[in-house]
């Protein structure tokens, strides 16, 4: 890593102590979720950290900078050396001017910590927080947002639930956050769009690259109707498997709660749920048929105590909202019967009646397991309540009173 020189962009822009430009560089230089890069920037600032990397790449190695106060100097130095090798491999391919120009062409902008549009929940990621976000559309910093995630190969049930939950949430002013993939993600975005509500798509590649291509129209509709496309990598960056996995932490951190609609036993949606749990964000899971492999991951989250069961919009809002103000209403089933409030003895006598065949008092007593006197007294009470009536020489249930 010696004798490779310093790129022109570094001397022309970053050395002016332009934190925004420096963060644009870091978004291209380090892979998403690079904790060493995050700790270095957190300890020194984005520009000073780049100056240190420039010195390493050019061969003028300064003293290692501390990453974490509890780290030993030797451990910090080893981590920095290994990280510097990674960053040097793409050092000369980085061009923030090119990235910013590409962003301008697709209508995107760079958002950094401290900007009004910055989602403050991302700060909870600490050293794993993104250096910046490349954003197309509206600011993604909705104060009330819920992540709806799930399987790409979802069932009709999962798709319907995702659309219904998203539409219900968006209709109440909640932003719906998801990953723009096929299946549950796309259904969640569509549900929000159906009611004209806000939705945020977190991408694994650049905001100028529709992925998956089959959802290109949906992503453009999100931007055109007041939603957001966000990515922590610059325009033109390709979505890779590792970036998809890291993207999940952004979905969890930008949301007040994460709900898994459908997920296989091992899935990216379950990964998002675990990210949310580590951030102490509430997690919900929608139950499905126990025979459905598409719901196995949801059932696993419920069984392991990572998630709580949610079945409708009220329960999701209860999970993600303010204590007291957003509590789910108590559902009362209207399945009460006229005999529910009766004395137990009266209920037994009522059970001894037939609807069609009249029985005299002695027969009713025998069927109910009471004395004749008890049956006589209870039959009088049931008649007054409209639950029994005389028919000939016997008694029958008065169906009109039930």
PDB file of N, CA, C and O in Angstrom, residues 198-256:
ATOM      1  N   UNK A 198     -47.470   7.156   3.152  1.00  0.00           N
ATOM      2  CA  UNK A 198     -46.020   7.159   2.928  1.00  0.00           C
ATOM      3  C   UNK A 198     -45.421   5.766   3.064  1.00  0.00           C
ATOM      4  O   UNK A 198     -45.851   4.961   3.895  1.00  0.00           O
ATOM      5  N   UNK A 199     -44.418   5.477   2.259  1.00  0.00           N
ATOM      6  CA  UNK A 199     -43.694   4.216   2.363  1.00  0.00           C
ATOM      7  C   UNK A 199     -42.238   4.453   2.011  1.00  0.00           C
ATOM      8  O   UNK A 199     -41.913   5.289   1.159  1.00  0.00           O
ATOM      9  N   UNK A 200     -41.355   3.729   2.682  1.00  0.00           N
ATOM     10  CA  UNK A 200     -39.914   3.880   2.506  1.00  0.00           C
ATOM     11  C   UNK A 200     -39.341   2.544   2.042  1.00  0.00           C
ATOM     12  O   UNK A 200     -39.610   1.500   2.652  1.00  0.00           O
ATOM     13  N   UNK A 201     -38.563   2.586   0.949  1.00  0.00           N
ATOM     14  CA  UNK A 201     -37.926   1.389   0.404  1.00  0.00           C
ATOM     15  C   UNK A 201     -36.432   1.467   0.687  1.00  0.00           C
ATOM     16  O   UNK A 201     -35.757   2.381   0.219  1.00  0.00           O
ATOM     17  N   UNK A 202     -35.921   0.534   1.459  1.00  0.00           N
ATOM     18  CA  UNK A 202     -34.485   0.461   1.733  1.00  0.00           C
ATOM     19  C   UNK A 202     -33.867  -0.514   0.739  1.00  0.00           C
ATOM     20  O   UNK A 202     -34.208  -1.696   0.723  1.00  0.00           O
ATOM     21  N   UNK A 203     -32.956  -0.014  -0.077  1.00  0.00           N
ATOM     22  CA  UNK A 203     -32.366  -0.805  -1.155  1.00  0.00           C
ATOM     23  C   UNK A 203     -30.976  -1.305  -0.788  1.00  0.00           C
ATOM     24  O   UNK A 203     -30.253  -0.660  -0.021  1.00  0.00           O
ATOM     25  N   UNK A 204     -30.605  -2.436  -1.375  1.00  0.00           N
ATOM     26  CA  UNK A 204     -29.262  -2.980  -1.158  1.00  0.00           C
ATOM     27  C   UNK A 204     -28.276  -2.440  -2.170  1.00  0.00           C
ATOM     28  O   UNK A 204     -27.061  -2.539  -1.965  1.00  0.00           O
ATOM     29  N   UNK A 205     -28.762  -1.884  -3.275  1.00  0.00           N
ATOM     30  CA  UNK A 205     -27.908  -1.276  -4.294  1.00  0.00           C
ATOM     31  C   UNK A 205     -28.186   0.208  -4.393  1.00  0.00           C
ATOM     32  O   UNK A 205     -28.855   0.796  -3.542  1.00  0.00           O
ATOM     33  N   UNK A 206     -27.665   0.822  -5.451  1.00  0.00           N
ATOM     34  CA  UNK A 206     -27.863   2.249  -5.633  1.00  0.00           C
ATOM     35  C   UNK A 206     -29.316   2.611  -5.883  1.00  0.00           C
ATOM     36  O   UNK A 206     -30.097   1.800  -6.392  1.00  0.00           O
ATOM     37  N   UNK A 207     -29.690   3.838  -5.530  1.00  0.00           N
ATOM     38  CA  UNK A 207     -31.081   4.268  -5.695  1.00  0.00           C
ATOM     39  C   UNK A 207     -31.441   4.483  -7.165  1.00  0.00           C
ATOM     40  O   UNK A 207     -32.612   4.689  -7.490  1.00  0.00           O
ATOM     41  N   UNK A 208     -30.448   4.431  -8.043  1.00  0.00           N
ATOM     42  CA  UNK A 208     -30.724   4.558  -9.475  1.00  0.00           C
ATOM     43  C   UNK A 208     -30.850   3.201 -10.150  1.00  0.00           C
ATOM     44  O   UNK A 208     -31.030   3.116 -11.364  1.00  0.00           O
ATOM     45  N   UNK A 209     -30.760   2.127  -9.370  1.00  0.00           N
ATOM     46  CA  UNK A 209     -30.848   0.780  -9.920  1.00  0.00           C
ATOM     47  C   UNK A 209     -32.063   0.070  -9.331  1.00  0.00           C
ATOM     48  O   UNK A 209     -32.095  -0.226  -8.139  1.00  0.00           O
ATOM     49  N   UNK A 210     -33.067  -0.134 -10.164  1.00  0.00           N
ATOM     50  CA  UNK A 210     -34.262  -0.827  -9.703  1.00  0.00           C
ATOM     51  C   UNK A 210     -33.937  -2.304  -9.518  1.00  0.00           C
ATOM     52  O   UNK A 210     -33.544  -2.985 -10.468  1.00  0.00           O
ATOM     53  N   UNK A 211     -34.069  -2.772  -8.299  1.00  0.00           N
ATOM     54  CA  UNK A 211     -33.839  -4.190  -8.038  1.00  0.00           C
ATOM     55  C   UNK A 211     -34.822  -4.652  -6.977  1.00  0.00           C
ATOM     56  O   UNK A 211     -34.918  -4.032  -5.919  1.00  0.00           O
ATOM     57  N   UNK A 212     -35.565  -5.716  -7.324  1.00  0.00           N
ATOM     58  CA  UNK A 212     -35.555  -6.457  -8.579  1.00  0.00           C
ATOM     59  C   UNK A 212     -36.173  -5.643  -9.719  1.00  0.00           C
ATOM     60  O   UNK A 212     -37.023  -4.783  -9.479  1.00  0.00           O
ATOM     61  N   UNK A 213     -35.731  -5.943 -10.922  1.00  0.00           N
ATOM     62  CA  UNK A 213     -36.177  -5.177 -12.092  1.00  0.00           C
ATOM     63  C   UNK A 213     -37.693  -5.255 -12.229  1.00  0.00           C
ATOM     64  O   UNK A 213     -38.334  -4.291 -12.662  1.00  0.00           O
ATOM     65  N   UNK A 214     -38.268  -6.390 -11.862  1.00  0.00           N
ATOM     66  CA  UNK A 214     -39.710  -6.539 -11.978  1.00  0.00           C
ATOM     67  C   UNK A 214     -40.491  -5.574 -11.111  1.00  0.00           C
ATOM     68  O   UNK A 214     -41.692  -5.374 -11.328  1.00  0.00           O
ATOM     69  N   UNK A 215     -39.854  -4.966 -10.135  1.00  0.00           N
ATOM     70  CA  UNK A 215     -40.525  -3.996  -9.267  1.00  0.00           C
ATOM     71  C   UNK A 215     -40.169  -2.556  -9.621  1.00  0.00           C
ATOM     72  O   UNK A 215     -40.440  -1.635  -8.836  1.00  0.00           O
ATOM     73  N   UNK A 216     -39.562  -2.346 -10.796  1.00  0.00           N
ATOM     74  CA  UNK A 216     -39.136  -0.998 -11.189  1.00  0.00           C
ATOM     75  C   UNK A 216     -40.309  -0.025 -11.202  1.00  0.00           C
ATOM     76  O   UNK A 216     -40.204   1.116 -10.725  1.00  0.00           O
ATOM     77  N   UNK A 217     -41.416  -0.460 -11.721  1.00  0.00           N
ATOM     78  CA  UNK A 217     -42.588   0.419 -11.781  1.00  0.00           C
ATOM     79  C   UNK A 217     -43.080   0.779 -10.384  1.00  0.00           C
ATOM     80  O   UNK A 217     -43.455   1.927 -10.116  1.00  0.00           O
ATOM     81  N   UNK A 218     -43.089  -0.212  -9.497  1.00  0.00           N
ATOM     82  CA  UNK A 218     -43.512   0.030  -8.116  1.00  0.00           C
ATOM     83  C   UNK A 218     -42.593   1.045  -7.444  1.00  0.00           C
ATOM     84  O   UNK A 218     -43.060   1.960  -6.753  1.00  0.00           O
ATOM     85  N   UNK A 219     -41.283   0.912  -7.639  1.00  0.00           N
ATOM     86  CA  UNK A 219     -40.333   1.827  -6.998  1.00  0.00           C
ATOM     87  C   UNK A 219     -40.518   3.255  -7.508  1.00  0.00           C
ATOM     88  O   UNK A 219     -40.432   4.214  -6.725  1.00  0.00           O
ATOM     89  N   UNK A 220     -40.785   3.388  -8.799  1.00  0.00           N
ATOM     90  CA  UNK A 220     -41.017   4.728  -9.343  1.00  0.00           C
ATOM     91  C   UNK A 220     -42.312   5.314  -8.800  1.00  0.00           C
ATOM     92  O   UNK A 220     -42.413   6.514  -8.546  1.00  0.00           O
ATOM     93  N   UNK A 221     -43.304   4.457  -8.609  1.00  0.00           N
ATOM     94  CA  UNK A 221     -44.570   4.938  -8.039  1.00  0.00           C
ATOM     95  C   UNK A 221     -44.369   5.407  -6.603  1.00  0.00           C
ATOM     96  O   UNK A 221     -44.985   6.382  -6.164  1.00  0.00           O
ATOM     97  N   UNK A 222     -43.514   4.711  -5.861  1.00  0.00           N
ATOM     98  CA  UNK A 222     -43.211   5.131  -4.496  1.00  0.00           C
ATOM     99  C   UNK A 222     -42.653   6.548  -4.486  1.00  0.00           C
ATOM    100  O   UNK A 222     -43.090   7.410  -3.717  1.00  0.00           O
ATOM    101  N   UNK A 223     -41.679   6.810  -5.366  1.00  0.00           N
ATOM    102  CA  UNK A 223     -41.071   8.146  -5.435  1.00  0.00           C
ATOM    103  C   UNK A 223     -42.089   9.179  -5.878  1.00  0.00           C
ATOM    104  O   UNK A 223     -42.171  10.287  -5.321  1.00  0.00           O
ATOM    105  N   UNK A 224     -42.910   8.810  -6.875  1.00  0.00           N
ATOM    106  CA  UNK A 224     -43.854   9.760  -7.442  1.00  0.00           C
ATOM    107  C   UNK A 224     -45.018  10.111  -6.533  1.00  0.00           C
ATOM    108  O   UNK A 224     -45.704  11.117  -6.757  1.00  0.00           O
ATOM    109  N   UNK A 225     -45.255   9.319  -5.515  1.00  0.00           N
ATOM    110  CA  UNK A 225     -46.408   9.568  -4.632  1.00  0.00           C
ATOM    111  C   UNK A 225     -45.991   9.985  -3.226  1.00  0.00           C
ATOM    112  O   UNK A 225     -46.776   9.860  -2.291  1.00  0.00           O
ATOM    113  N   UNK A 226     -44.770  10.464  -3.090  1.00  0.00           N
ATOM    114  CA  UNK A 226     -44.353  11.007  -1.793  1.00  0.00           C
ATOM    115  C   UNK A 226     -43.611  10.053  -0.895  1.00  0.00           C
ATOM    116  O   UNK A 226     -43.391  10.350   0.280  1.00  0.00           O
ATOM    117  N   UNK A 227     -43.214   8.886  -1.424  1.00  0.00           N
ATOM    118  CA  UNK A 227     -42.420   7.946  -0.647  1.00  0.00           C
ATOM    119  C   UNK A 227     -40.935   8.163  -0.853  1.00  0.00           C
ATOM    120  O   UNK A 227     -40.503   9.152  -1.451  1.00  0.00           O
ATOM    121  N   UNK A 228     -40.127   7.226  -0.378  1.00  0.00           N
ATOM    122  CA  UNK A 228     -38.670   7.383  -0.424  1.00  0.00           C
ATOM    123  C   UNK A 228     -37.992   6.092  -0.843  1.00  0.00           C
ATOM    124  O   UNK A 228     -38.415   4.995  -0.448  1.00  0.00           O
ATOM    125  N   UNK A 229     -36.921   6.237  -1.620  1.00  0.00           N
ATOM    126  CA  UNK A 229     -35.969   5.163  -1.866  1.00  0.00           C
ATOM    127  C   UNK A 229     -34.678   5.569  -1.168  1.00  0.00           C
ATOM    128  O   UNK A 229     -34.189   6.678  -1.364  1.00  0.00           O
ATOM    129  N   UNK A 230     -34.137   4.700  -0.343  1.00  0.00           N
ATOM    130  CA  UNK A 230     -32.911   5.030   0.382  1.00  0.00           C
ATOM    131  C   UNK A 230     -31.897   3.901   0.222  1.00  0.00           C
ATOM    132  O   UNK A 230     -32.257   2.739   0.097  1.00  0.00           O
ATOM    133  N   UNK A 231     -30.630   4.284   0.242  1.00  0.00           N
ATOM    134  CA  UNK A 231     -29.543   3.311   0.189  1.00  0.00           C
ATOM    135  C   UNK A 231     -28.327   3.908   0.873  1.00  0.00           C
ATOM    136  O   UNK A 231     -28.132   5.132   0.856  1.00  0.00           O
ATOM    137  N   UNK A 232     -27.506   3.058   1.458  1.00  0.00           N
ATOM    138  CA  UNK A 232     -26.273   3.553   2.077  1.00  0.00           C
ATOM    139  C   UNK A 232     -25.085   3.441   1.139  1.00  0.00           C
ATOM    140  O   UNK A 232     -23.976   3.807   1.516  1.00  0.00           O
ATOM    141  N   UNK A 233     -25.303   2.893  -0.061  1.00  0.00           N
ATOM    142  CA  UNK A 233     -24.228   2.817  -1.052  1.00  0.00           C
ATOM    143  C   UNK A 233     -24.551   3.793  -2.180  1.00  0.00           C
ATOM    144  O   UNK A 233     -25.717   4.106  -2.426  1.00  0.00           O
ATOM    145  N   UNK A 234     -23.533   4.305  -2.901  1.00  0.00           N
ATOM    146  CA  UNK A 234     -23.761   5.365  -3.889  1.00  0.00           C
ATOM    147  C   UNK A 234     -24.552   4.873  -5.098  1.00  0.00           C
ATOM    148  O   UNK A 234     -24.693   3.665  -5.327  1.00  0.00           O
ATOM    149  N   UNK A 235     -25.067   5.793  -5.899  1.00  0.00           N
ATOM    150  CA  UNK A 235     -25.730   5.418  -7.142  1.00  0.00           C
ATOM    151  C   UNK A 235     -24.798   4.560  -8.007  1.00  0.00           C
ATOM    152  O   UNK A 235     -23.586   4.775  -8.041  1.00  0.00           O
ATOM    153  N   UNK A 236     -25.388   3.584  -8.667  1.00  0.00           N
ATOM    154  CA  UNK A 236     -24.609   2.683  -9.505  1.00  0.00           C
ATOM    155  C   UNK A 236     -24.093   1.457  -8.793  1.00  0.00           C
ATOM    156  O   UNK A 236     -23.693   0.487  -9.438  1.00  0.00           O
ATOM    157  N   UNK A 237     -24.094   1.466  -7.468  1.00  0.00           N
ATOM    158  CA  UNK A 237     -23.585   0.316  -6.711  1.00  0.00           C
ATOM    159  C   UNK A 237     -24.499  -0.888  -6.906  1.00  0.00           C
ATOM    160  O   UNK A 237     -25.725  -0.766  -6.931  1.00  0.00           O
ATOM    161  N   UNK A 238     -23.876  -2.044  -7.041  1.00  0.00           N
ATOM    162  CA  UNK A 238     -24.642  -3.261  -7.293  1.00  0.00           C
ATOM    163  C   UNK A 238     -25.147  -3.864  -5.985  1.00  0.00           C
ATOM    164  O   UNK A 238     -24.442  -3.849  -4.974  1.00  0.00           O
ATOM    165  N   UNK A 239     -26.361  -4.400  -5.980  1.00  0.00           N
ATOM    166  CA  UNK A 239     -26.837  -5.129  -4.793  1.00  0.00           C
ATOM    167  C   UNK A 239     -26.154  -6.484  -4.711  1.00  0.00           C
ATOM    168  O   UNK A 239     -26.109  -7.227  -5.687  1.00  0.00           O
ATOM    169  N   UNK A 240     -25.587  -6.793  -3.577  1.00  0.00           N
ATOM    170  CA  UNK A 240     -24.924  -8.087  -3.377  1.00  0.00           C
ATOM    171  C   UNK A 240     -25.583  -8.783  -2.192  1.00  0.00           C
ATOM    172  O   UNK A 240     -26.344  -8.174  -1.435  1.00  0.00           O
ATOM    173  N   UNK A 241     -25.270 -10.062  -2.035  1.00  0.00           N
ATOM    174  CA  UNK A 241     -25.882 -10.826  -0.954  1.00  0.00           C
ATOM    175  C   UNK A 241     -25.573 -10.204   0.411  1.00  0.00           C
ATOM    176  O   UNK A 241     -26.457 -10.058   1.262  1.00  0.00           O
ATOM    177  N   UNK A 242     -24.323  -9.823   0.618  1.00  0.00           N
ATOM    178  CA  UNK A 242     -23.966  -9.250   1.918  1.00  0.00           C
ATOM    179  C   UNK A 242     -24.653  -7.906   2.137  1.00  0.00           C
ATOM    180  O   UNK A 242     -25.028  -7.567   3.264  1.00  0.00           O
ATOM    181  N   UNK A 243     -24.851  -7.151   1.065  1.00  0.00           N
ATOM    182  CA  UNK A 243     -25.525  -5.860   1.208  1.00  0.00           C
ATOM    183  C   UNK A 243     -27.006  -6.034   1.522  1.00  0.00           C
ATOM    184  O   UNK A 243     -27.600  -5.210   2.220  1.00  0.00           O
ATOM    185  N   UNK A 244     -27.610  -7.089   0.991  1.00  0.00           N
ATOM    186  CA  UNK A 244     -28.994  -7.375   1.355  1.00  0.00           C
ATOM    187  C   UNK A 244     -29.104  -7.660   2.853  1.00  0.00           C
ATOM    188  O   UNK A 244     -30.004  -7.179   3.534  1.00  0.00           O
ATOM    189  N   UNK A 245     -28.180  -8.457   3.359  1.00  0.00           N
ATOM    190  CA  UNK A 245     -28.213  -8.790   4.783  1.00  0.00           C
ATOM    191  C   UNK A 245     -27.984  -7.555   5.650  1.00  0.00           C
ATOM    192  O   UNK A 245     -28.628  -7.378   6.684  1.00  0.00           O
ATOM    193  N   UNK A 246     -27.068  -6.685   5.232  1.00  0.00           N
ATOM    194  CA  UNK A 246     -26.805  -5.469   5.995  1.00  0.00           C
ATOM    195  C   UNK A 246     -27.952  -4.471   5.878  1.00  0.00           C
ATOM    196  O   UNK A 246     -28.217  -3.698   6.802  1.00  0.00           O
ATOM    197  N   UNK A 247     -28.623  -4.494   4.731  1.00  0.00           N
ATOM    198  CA  UNK A 247     -29.760  -3.592   4.529  1.00  0.00           C
ATOM    199  C   UNK A 247     -30.848  -3.832   5.595  1.00  0.00           C
ATOM    200  O   UNK A 247     -31.567  -2.914   5.993  1.00  0.00           O
ATOM    201  N   UNK A 248     -30.938  -5.067   6.057  1.00  0.00           N
ATOM    202  CA  UNK A 248     -31.971  -5.400   7.046  1.00  0.00           C
ATOM    203  C   UNK A 248     -31.825  -4.602   8.333  1.00  0.00           C
ATOM    204  O   UNK A 248     -32.819  -4.279   8.989  1.00  0.00           O
ATOM    205  N   UNK A 249     -30.589  -4.282   8.711  1.00  0.00           N
ATOM    206  CA  UNK A 249     -30.395  -3.527   9.950  1.00  0.00           C
ATOM    207  C   UNK A 249     -30.938  -2.105   9.791  1.00  0.00           C
ATOM    208  O   UNK A 249     -31.418  -1.511  10.767  1.00  0.00           O
ATOM    209  N   UNK A 250     -30.879  -1.542   8.569  1.00  0.00           N
ATOM    210  CA  UNK A 250     -31.421  -0.208   8.333  1.00  0.00           C
ATOM    211  C   UNK A 250     -32.939  -0.220   8.466  1.00  0.00           C
ATOM    212  O   UNK A 250     -33.539   0.688   9.048  1.00  0.00           O
ATOM    213  N   UNK A 251     -33.582  -1.256   7.895  1.00  0.00           N
ATOM    214  CA  UNK A 251     -35.036  -1.366   7.982  1.00  0.00           C
ATOM    215  C   UNK A 251     -35.466  -1.399   9.445  1.00  0.00           C
ATOM    216  O   UNK A 251     -36.405  -0.716   9.848  1.00  0.00           O
ATOM    217  N   UNK A 252     -34.762  -2.203  10.238  1.00  0.00           N
ATOM    218  CA  UNK A 252     -35.106  -2.315  11.660  1.00  0.00           C
ATOM    219  C   UNK A 252     -34.858  -1.006  12.398  1.00  0.00           C
ATOM    220  O   UNK A 252     -35.679  -0.581  13.227  1.00  0.00           O
ATOM    221  N   UNK A 253     -33.745  -0.351  12.114  1.00  0.00           N
ATOM    222  CA  UNK A 253     -33.377   0.856  12.865  1.00  0.00           C
ATOM    223  C   UNK A 253     -34.247   2.054  12.501  1.00  0.00           C
ATOM    224  O   UNK A 253     -34.479   2.933  13.332  1.00  0.00           O
ATOM    225  N   UNK A 254     -34.736   2.113  11.276  1.00  0.00           N
ATOM    226  CA  UNK A 254     -35.562   3.247  10.850  1.00  0.00           C
ATOM    227  C   UNK A 254     -37.002   3.138  11.344  1.00  0.00           C
ATOM    228  O   UNK A 254     -37.790   4.060  11.145  1.00  0.00           O
ATOM    229  N   UNK A 255     -37.356   2.024  11.962  1.00  0.00           N
ATOM    230  CA  UNK A 255     -38.750   1.752  12.302  1.00  0.00           C
ATOM    231  C   UNK A 255     -38.942   1.670  13.816  1.00  0.00           C
ATOM    232  O   UNK A 255     -38.062   1.218  14.542  1.00  0.00           O
ATOM    233  N   UNK A 256     -40.127   2.079  14.249  1.00  0.00           N
ATOM    234  CA  UNK A 256     -40.455   1.977  15.666  1.00  0.00           C
ATOM    235  C   UNK A 256     -40.704   0.536  16.076  1.00  0.00           C
ATOM    236  O   UNK A 256     -40.537   0.173  17.234  1.00  0.00           O
TER     237      UNK A 256
END
